[in-house]
Each structure stands twice: as structure tokens, then as C-alpha cells.
mmCIF file of C-alpha atoms in Angstrom:
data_model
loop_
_atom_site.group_PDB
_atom_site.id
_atom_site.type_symbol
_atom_site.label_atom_id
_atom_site.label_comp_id
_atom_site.label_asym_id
_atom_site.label_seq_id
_atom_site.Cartn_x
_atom_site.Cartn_y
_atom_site.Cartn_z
ATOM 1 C CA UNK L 4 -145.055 -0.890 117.157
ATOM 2 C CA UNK L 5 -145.866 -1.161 113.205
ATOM 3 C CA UNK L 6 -143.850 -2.961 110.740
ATOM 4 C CA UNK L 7 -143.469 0.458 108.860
ATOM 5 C CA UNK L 8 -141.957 1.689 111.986
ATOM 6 C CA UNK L 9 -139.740 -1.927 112.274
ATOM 7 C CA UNK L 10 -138.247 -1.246 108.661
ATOM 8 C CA UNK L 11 -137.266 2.515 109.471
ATOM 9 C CA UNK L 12 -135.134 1.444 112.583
ATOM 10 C CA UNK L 13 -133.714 -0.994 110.414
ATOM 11 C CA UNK L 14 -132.518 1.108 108.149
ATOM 12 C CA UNK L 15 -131.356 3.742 110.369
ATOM 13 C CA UNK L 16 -129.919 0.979 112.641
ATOM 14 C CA UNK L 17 -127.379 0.059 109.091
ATOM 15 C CA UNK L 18 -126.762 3.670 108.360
ATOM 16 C CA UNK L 19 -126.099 3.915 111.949
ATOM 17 C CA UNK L 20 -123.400 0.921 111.716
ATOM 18 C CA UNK L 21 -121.606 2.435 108.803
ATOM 19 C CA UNK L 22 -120.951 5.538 110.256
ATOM 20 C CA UNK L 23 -119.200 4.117 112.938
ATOM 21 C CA UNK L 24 -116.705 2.718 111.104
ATOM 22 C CA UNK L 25 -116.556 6.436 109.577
ATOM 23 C CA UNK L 26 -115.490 9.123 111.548
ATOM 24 C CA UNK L 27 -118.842 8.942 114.049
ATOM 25 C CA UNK L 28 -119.197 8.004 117.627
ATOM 26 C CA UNK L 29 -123.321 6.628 117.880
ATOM 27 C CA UNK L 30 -125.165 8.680 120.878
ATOM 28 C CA UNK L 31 -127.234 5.788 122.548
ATOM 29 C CA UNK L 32 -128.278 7.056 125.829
ATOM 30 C CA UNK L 33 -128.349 10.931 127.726
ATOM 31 C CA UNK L 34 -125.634 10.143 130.117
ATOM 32 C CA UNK L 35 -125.050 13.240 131.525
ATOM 33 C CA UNK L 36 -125.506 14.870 128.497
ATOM 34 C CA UNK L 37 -128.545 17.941 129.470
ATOM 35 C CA UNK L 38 -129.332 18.563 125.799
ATOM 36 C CA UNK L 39 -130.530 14.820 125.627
ATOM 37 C CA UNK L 40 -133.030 12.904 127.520
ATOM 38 C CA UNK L 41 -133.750 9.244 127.775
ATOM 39 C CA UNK L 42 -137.731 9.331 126.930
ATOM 40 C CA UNK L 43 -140.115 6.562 126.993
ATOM 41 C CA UNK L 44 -139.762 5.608 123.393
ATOM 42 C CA UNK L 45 -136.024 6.111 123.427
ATOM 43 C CA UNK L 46 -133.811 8.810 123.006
ATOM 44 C CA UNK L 47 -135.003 12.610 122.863
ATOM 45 C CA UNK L 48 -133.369 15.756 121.725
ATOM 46 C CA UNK L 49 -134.213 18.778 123.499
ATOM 47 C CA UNK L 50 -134.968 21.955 121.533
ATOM 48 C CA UNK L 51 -135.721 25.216 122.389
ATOM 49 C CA UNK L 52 -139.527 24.581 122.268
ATOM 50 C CA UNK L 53 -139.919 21.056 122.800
ATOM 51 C CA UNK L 54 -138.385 17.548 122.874
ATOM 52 C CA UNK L 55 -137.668 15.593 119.998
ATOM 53 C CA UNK L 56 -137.847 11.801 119.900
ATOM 54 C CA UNK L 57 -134.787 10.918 117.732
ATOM 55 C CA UNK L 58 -133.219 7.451 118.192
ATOM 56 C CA UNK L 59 -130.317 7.706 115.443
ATOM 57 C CA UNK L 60 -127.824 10.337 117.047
ATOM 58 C CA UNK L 61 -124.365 10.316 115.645
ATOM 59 C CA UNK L 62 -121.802 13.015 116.542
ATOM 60 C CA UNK L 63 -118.037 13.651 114.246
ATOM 61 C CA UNK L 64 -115.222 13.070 116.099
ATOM 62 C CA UNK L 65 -113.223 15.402 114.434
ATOM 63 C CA UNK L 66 -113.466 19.128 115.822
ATOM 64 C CA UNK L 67 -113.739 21.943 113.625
ATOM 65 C CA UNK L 68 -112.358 25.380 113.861
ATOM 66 C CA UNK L 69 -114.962 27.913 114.293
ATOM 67 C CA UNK L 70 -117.603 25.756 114.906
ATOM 68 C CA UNK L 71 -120.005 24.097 117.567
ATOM 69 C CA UNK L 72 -119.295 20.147 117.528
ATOM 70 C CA UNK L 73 -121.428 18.563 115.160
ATOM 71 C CA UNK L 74 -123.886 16.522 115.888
ATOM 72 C CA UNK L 75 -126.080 14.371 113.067
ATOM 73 C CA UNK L 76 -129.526 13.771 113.490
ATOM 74 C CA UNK L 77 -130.363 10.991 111.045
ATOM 75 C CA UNK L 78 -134.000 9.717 110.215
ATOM 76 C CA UNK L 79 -135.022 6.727 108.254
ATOM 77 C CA UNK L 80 -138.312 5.731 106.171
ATOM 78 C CA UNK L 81 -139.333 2.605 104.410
ATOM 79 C CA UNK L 82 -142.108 3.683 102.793
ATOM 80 C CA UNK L 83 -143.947 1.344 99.703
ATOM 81 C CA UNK L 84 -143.730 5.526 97.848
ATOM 82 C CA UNK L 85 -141.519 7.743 97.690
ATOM 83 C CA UNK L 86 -140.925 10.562 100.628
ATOM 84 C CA UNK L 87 -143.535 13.491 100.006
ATOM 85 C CA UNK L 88 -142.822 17.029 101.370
ATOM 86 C CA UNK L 89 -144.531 16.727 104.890
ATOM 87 C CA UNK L 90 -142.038 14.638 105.853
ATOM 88 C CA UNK L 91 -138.859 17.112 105.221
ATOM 89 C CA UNK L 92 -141.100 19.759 106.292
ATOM 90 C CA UNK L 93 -140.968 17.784 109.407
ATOM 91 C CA UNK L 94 -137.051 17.551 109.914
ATOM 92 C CA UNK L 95 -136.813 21.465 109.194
ATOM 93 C CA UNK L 96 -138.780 21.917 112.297
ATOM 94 C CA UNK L 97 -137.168 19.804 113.963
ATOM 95 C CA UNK L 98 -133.964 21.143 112.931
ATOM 96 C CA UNK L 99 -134.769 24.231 113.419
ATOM 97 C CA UNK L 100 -135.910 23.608 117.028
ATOM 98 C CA UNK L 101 -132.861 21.852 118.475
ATOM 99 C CA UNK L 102 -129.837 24.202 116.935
ATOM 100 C CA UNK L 103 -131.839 27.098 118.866
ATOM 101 C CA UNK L 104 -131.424 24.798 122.469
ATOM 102 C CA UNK L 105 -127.898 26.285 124.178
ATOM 103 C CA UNK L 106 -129.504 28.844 127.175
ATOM 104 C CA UNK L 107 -128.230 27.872 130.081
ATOM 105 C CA UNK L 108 -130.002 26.129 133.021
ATOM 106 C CA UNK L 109 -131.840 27.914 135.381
ATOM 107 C CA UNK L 110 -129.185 26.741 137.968
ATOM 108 C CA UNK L 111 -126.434 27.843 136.731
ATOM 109 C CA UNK L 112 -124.571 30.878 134.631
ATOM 110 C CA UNK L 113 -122.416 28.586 132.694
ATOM 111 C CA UNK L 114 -123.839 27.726 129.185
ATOM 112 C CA UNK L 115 -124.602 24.070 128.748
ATOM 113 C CA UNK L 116 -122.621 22.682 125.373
ATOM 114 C CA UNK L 117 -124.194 24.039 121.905
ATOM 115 C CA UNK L 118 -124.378 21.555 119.199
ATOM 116 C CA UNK L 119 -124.259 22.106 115.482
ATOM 117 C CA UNK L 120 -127.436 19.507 114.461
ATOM 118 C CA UNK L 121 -127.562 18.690 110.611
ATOM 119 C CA UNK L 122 -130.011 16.226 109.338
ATOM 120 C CA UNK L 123 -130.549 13.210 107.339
ATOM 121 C CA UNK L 124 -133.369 12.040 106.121
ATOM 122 C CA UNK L 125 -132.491 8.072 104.569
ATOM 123 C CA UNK L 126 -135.299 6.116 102.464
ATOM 124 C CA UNK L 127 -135.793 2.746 101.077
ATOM 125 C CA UNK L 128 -137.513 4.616 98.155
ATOM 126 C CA UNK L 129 -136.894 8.224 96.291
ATOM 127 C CA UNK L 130 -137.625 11.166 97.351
ATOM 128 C CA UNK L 131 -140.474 13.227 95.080
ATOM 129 C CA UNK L 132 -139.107 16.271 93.538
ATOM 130 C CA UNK L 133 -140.778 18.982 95.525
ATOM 131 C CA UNK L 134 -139.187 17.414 98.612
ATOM 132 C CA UNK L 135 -135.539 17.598 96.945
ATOM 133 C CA UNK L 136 -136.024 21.166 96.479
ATOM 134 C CA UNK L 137 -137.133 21.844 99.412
ATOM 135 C CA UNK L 138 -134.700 19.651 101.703
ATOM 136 C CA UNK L 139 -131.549 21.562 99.438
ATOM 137 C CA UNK L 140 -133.075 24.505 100.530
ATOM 138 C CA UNK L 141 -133.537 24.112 103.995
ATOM 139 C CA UNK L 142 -129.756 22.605 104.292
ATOM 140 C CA UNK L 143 -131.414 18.811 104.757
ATOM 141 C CA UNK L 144 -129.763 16.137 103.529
ATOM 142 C CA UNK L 145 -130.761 13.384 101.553
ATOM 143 C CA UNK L 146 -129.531 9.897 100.796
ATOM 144 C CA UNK L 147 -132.141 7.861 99.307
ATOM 145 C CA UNK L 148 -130.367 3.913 99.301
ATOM 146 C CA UNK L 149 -133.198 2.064 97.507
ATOM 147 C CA UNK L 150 -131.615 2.339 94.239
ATOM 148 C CA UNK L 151 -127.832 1.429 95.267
ATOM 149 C CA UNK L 152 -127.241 -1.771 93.965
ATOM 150 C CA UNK L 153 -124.349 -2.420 97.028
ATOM 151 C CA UNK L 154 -126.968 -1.679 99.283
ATOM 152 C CA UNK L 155 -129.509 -3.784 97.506
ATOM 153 C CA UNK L 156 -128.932 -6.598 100.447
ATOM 154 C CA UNK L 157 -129.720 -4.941 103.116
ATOM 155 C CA UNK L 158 -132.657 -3.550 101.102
ATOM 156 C CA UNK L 159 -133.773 -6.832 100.663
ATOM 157 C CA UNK L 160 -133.473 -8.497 103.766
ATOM 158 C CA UNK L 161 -135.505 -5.041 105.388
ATOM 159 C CA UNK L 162 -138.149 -5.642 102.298
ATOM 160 C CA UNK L 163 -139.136 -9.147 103.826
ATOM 161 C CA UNK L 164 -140.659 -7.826 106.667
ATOM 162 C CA UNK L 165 -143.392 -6.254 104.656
ATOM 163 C CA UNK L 166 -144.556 -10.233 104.554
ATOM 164 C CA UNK L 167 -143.946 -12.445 107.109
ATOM 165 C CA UNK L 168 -146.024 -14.752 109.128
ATOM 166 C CA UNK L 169 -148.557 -13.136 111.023
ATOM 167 C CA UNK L 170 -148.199 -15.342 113.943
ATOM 168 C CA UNK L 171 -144.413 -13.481 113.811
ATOM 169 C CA UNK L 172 -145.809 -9.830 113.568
ATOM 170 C CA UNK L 173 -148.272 -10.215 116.706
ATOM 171 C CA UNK L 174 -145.140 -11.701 118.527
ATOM 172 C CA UNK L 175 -143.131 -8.368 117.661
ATOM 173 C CA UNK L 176 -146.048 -5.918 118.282
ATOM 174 C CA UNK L 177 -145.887 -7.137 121.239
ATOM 175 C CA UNK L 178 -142.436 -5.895 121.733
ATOM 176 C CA UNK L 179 -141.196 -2.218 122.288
ATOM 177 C CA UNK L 180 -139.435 -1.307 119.595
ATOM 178 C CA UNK L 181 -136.243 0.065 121.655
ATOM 179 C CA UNK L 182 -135.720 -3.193 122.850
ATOM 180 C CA UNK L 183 -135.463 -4.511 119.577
ATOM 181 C CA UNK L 184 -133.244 -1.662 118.386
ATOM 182 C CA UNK L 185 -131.152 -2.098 121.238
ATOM 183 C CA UNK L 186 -130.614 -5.737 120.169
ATOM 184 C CA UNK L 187 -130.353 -4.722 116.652
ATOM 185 C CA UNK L 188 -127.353 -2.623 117.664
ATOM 186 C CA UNK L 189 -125.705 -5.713 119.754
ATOM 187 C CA UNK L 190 -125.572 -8.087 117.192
ATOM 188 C CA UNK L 191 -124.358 -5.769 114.628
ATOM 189 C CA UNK L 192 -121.632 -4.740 117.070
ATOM 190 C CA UNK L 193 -121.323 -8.362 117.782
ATOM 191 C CA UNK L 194 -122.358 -7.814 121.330
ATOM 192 C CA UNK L 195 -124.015 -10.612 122.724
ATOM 193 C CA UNK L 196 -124.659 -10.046 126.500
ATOM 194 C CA UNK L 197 -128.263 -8.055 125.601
ATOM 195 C CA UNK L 198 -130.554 -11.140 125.444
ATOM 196 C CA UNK L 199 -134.326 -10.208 125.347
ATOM 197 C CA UNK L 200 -136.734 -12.395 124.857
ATOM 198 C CA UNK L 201 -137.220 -11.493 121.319
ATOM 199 C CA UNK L 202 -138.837 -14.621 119.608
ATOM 200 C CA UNK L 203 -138.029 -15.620 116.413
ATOM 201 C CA UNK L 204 -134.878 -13.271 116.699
ATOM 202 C CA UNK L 205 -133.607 -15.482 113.758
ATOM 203 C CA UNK L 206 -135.926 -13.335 110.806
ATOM 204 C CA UNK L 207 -133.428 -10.203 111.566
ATOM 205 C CA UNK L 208 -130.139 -12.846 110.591
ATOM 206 C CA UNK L 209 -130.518 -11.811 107.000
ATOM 207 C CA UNK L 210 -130.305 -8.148 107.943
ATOM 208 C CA UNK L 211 -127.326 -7.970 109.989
ATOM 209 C CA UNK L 212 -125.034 -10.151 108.038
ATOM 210 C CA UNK L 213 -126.109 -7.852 104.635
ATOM 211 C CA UNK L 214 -124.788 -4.726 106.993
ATOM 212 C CA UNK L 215 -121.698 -7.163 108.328
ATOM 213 C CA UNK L 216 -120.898 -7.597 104.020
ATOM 214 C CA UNK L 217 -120.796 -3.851 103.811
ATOM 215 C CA UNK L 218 -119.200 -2.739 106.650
ATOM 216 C CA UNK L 219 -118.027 0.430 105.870
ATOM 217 C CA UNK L 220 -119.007 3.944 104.287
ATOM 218 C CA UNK L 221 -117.353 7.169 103.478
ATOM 219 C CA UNK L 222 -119.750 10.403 103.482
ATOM 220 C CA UNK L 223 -117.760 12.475 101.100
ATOM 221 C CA UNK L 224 -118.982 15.955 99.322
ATOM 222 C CA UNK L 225 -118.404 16.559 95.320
ATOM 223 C CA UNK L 226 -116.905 19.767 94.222
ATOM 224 C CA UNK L 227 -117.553 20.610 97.804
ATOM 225 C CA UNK L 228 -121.344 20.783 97.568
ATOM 226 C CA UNK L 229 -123.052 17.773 96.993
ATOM 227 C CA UNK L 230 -122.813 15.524 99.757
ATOM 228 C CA UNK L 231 -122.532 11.398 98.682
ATOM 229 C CA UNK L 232 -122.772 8.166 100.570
ATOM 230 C CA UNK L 233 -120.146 5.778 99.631
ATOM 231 C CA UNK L 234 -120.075 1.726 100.748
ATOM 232 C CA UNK L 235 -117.235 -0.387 98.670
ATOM 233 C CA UNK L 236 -117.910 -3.035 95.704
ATOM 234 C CA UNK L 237 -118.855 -6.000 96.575
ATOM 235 C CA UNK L 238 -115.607 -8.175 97.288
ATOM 236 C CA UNK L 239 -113.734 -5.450 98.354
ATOM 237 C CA UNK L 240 -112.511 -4.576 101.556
ATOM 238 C CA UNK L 241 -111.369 -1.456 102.486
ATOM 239 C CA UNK L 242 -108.974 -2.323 104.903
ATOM 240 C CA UNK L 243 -106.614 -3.801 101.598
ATOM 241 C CA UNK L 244 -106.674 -1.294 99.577
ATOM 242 C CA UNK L 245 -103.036 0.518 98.586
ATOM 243 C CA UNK L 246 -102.409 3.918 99.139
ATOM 244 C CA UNK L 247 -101.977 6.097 96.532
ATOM 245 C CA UNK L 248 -100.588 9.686 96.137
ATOM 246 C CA UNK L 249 -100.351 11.904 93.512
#
């Protein structure tokens, strides 16, 4: 494990959070799921040509007419730059790969469930212009969080990890990262019967109480095109707010 690879679970571990407050149910293990697979590294989507090692699986709970369910795929980077076309080049494949996985299994005639996959790619950063085009092209999605200021928190608190103690990083290297994730997730479910030995589990406080603040998010699409991420003011919850019709 790398701390580049530390502050990209982070961040997909918040996005993750919000979306469960937001119409999402968070895929964390196969089950008996056969288009998933419980790899080595963590979770793995199976496509029609290979397997995919995706960790942040979220599907909508709300079914659509005329449609597969939908299931999102959503990939985070923390880079010190901002994203560069190889990496949305990477998502189309991937993509690509998995919405072409529904034949059935050898065993049996009846098809195994198809999935509608989209993809998000989150950053810390921006994403360079040649990737935008590209990713609106190829029907990715984008939602670069580095310059919300109601995000800025848990921006920061991921940002610290770029310099802590080294005596700290050899203690998490040590560490596989999906059982850190997997205590990420506990604490910001406030779930407390997962208890690794994760030393110095204190440094991630910061973190999870900045995604505790927030809470919440609304994906919502302007003038039914442009997809945007939403997370209320700060002071504002949006369990109080009034209804209001027109």
C-alpha cells in the first residue's frame, strides 16, 4: 500500500458515505452476487473479458422502466496534478468491459442479472481539458471536489496524509489497505465491532468527523444533462429544511 493509494480510498470511502444517505445501497462484498467476486485486494467486477478490481460499488435503489438496474462504479484519485487522459481512458475500458458481462453460466440456461454500470471518476484536483472531453464523450462522469469549498474539510484532513510521520507510514504499509477501508467504512457508519489492529487509528479522526459534518449529498442533473454533486452549507441540515411547492 502507497499513501497515493491511502488518499484515493479516502476519498472514495466519503463519496461512498454520501451516497448512502442518497438514494444508494454500498455493494461491499459478492454475496451471492455471480457478476462480483471477492478478490484478493477487495472487491472485483467481472466483465466480459476480465475482472475488474473496483472497491467503490454503489447500486440506485430506485428501478427504472426500461432499464437494467443501475449500478455505479465510482473511482477516486488524489493526485498532487490534475487527472490526465490515461486515466479516463482507463474507466472507458473498464466500462466498456463490465456492461458487456450478462451470458449466462455454463450451468445453466437462465441469464444471470445484467447491470447498467456508469462511472465516476472523483479527484482531489481538476481534471485537464482533454480528459473532460473525452470522459463527456465516452458517457464518464466527472466530479472533481478539490475546489468545493463545503468539501474543503474533508479535503484537508485527506491532504495531511501527504506528510505525516514516517514512523506512521511504515506502520500503515504494513497494513492491507482493505482492512483499513473496511474500518474506514465502520467508523463512518458508526460501527464499532471491526477492531483491527490499526495503530495510530487516531490520524483518520479528522477525516471521518469532516464526512460526519457533511453528511449528505444530492446527485442532481441541470437542464437534464449536466450531472452535479450537491452537499448542504455549512450549518445546515437537511433534515430541517421546509418543504416548499410551487
Amino acid at each position: 500500500m502507497n499513501l497515493n493509494n491511502l488518499r484515493g480510498m479516502l476519498l472514495e470511502e466519503a463519496v461512498l458515505f454520501l451516497l448512502r444517505h442518497s438514494g444508494y445501497k454500498t455493494v461491499h462484498s459478492a454475496g451471492d452476487d455471480s457478476s462480483l467476486e471477492d478478490g484478493h485486494s477487495g472487491l472485483e467486477v467481472k466483465g466480459r473479458g476480465s475482472k475488474h478490481q473496483i472497491d467503490a460499488v454503489a447500486e440506485y435503489l430506485i428501478p427504472q422502466p426500461f432499464a437494467h438496474p443501475q449500478r455505479l462504479l465510482v473511482e477516486a484519485k488524489h493526485y498532487s496534478s490534475d487527472i490526465g487522459l490515461n486515466v479516463i481512458r482507463n474507466a472507458v475500458g473498464v466500462l466498456k468491459d463490465v456492461n458487456e458481462f450478462w451470458v449466462p453460466p455454463v450451468t445453466s440456461t437462465t441469464p444471470i442479472k445484467r447491470y447498467h454500470y456508469q462511472y465516476a471518476v472523483v479527484s482531489g484536483t481538476n481534471f485537464t481539458s482533454n480528459s473532460q472531453k473525452y470522459a463527456f464523450a465516452q458517457d464518464i462522469y466527472l466530479i472533481p471536489l478539490g475546489a468545493s469549498s463545503f468539501f474543503s474539510d474533508v479535503i484537508s484532513a485527506i491532504n495531511k496524509f501527504k506528510n505525516i510521520p514516517e514512523v506512521i507510514i511504515l506502520r500503515l504499509q504494513a497494513l492491507e489497505l482493505k482492512v483499513i477501508r473496511k474500518w474506514i467504512r465502520c467508523r463512518l457508519n458508526f460501527e464499532y465491532e471491526y477492531e483491527p489492529n490499526i495503530s495510530n487509528n487516531d490520524i483518520f479522526g479528522e477525516f471521518i468527523e469532516a464526512c460526519h459534518r457533511i453528511s449528505f449529498c444530492l446527485l442532481a442533473v441541470i437542464s437534464g444533462r449536466f450531472p452535479v454533486f450537491l452537499v448542504p452549507a455549512e450549518g445546515v441540515s437537511i433534515h430541517n429544511l421546509e418543504s416548499v411547492t410551487t
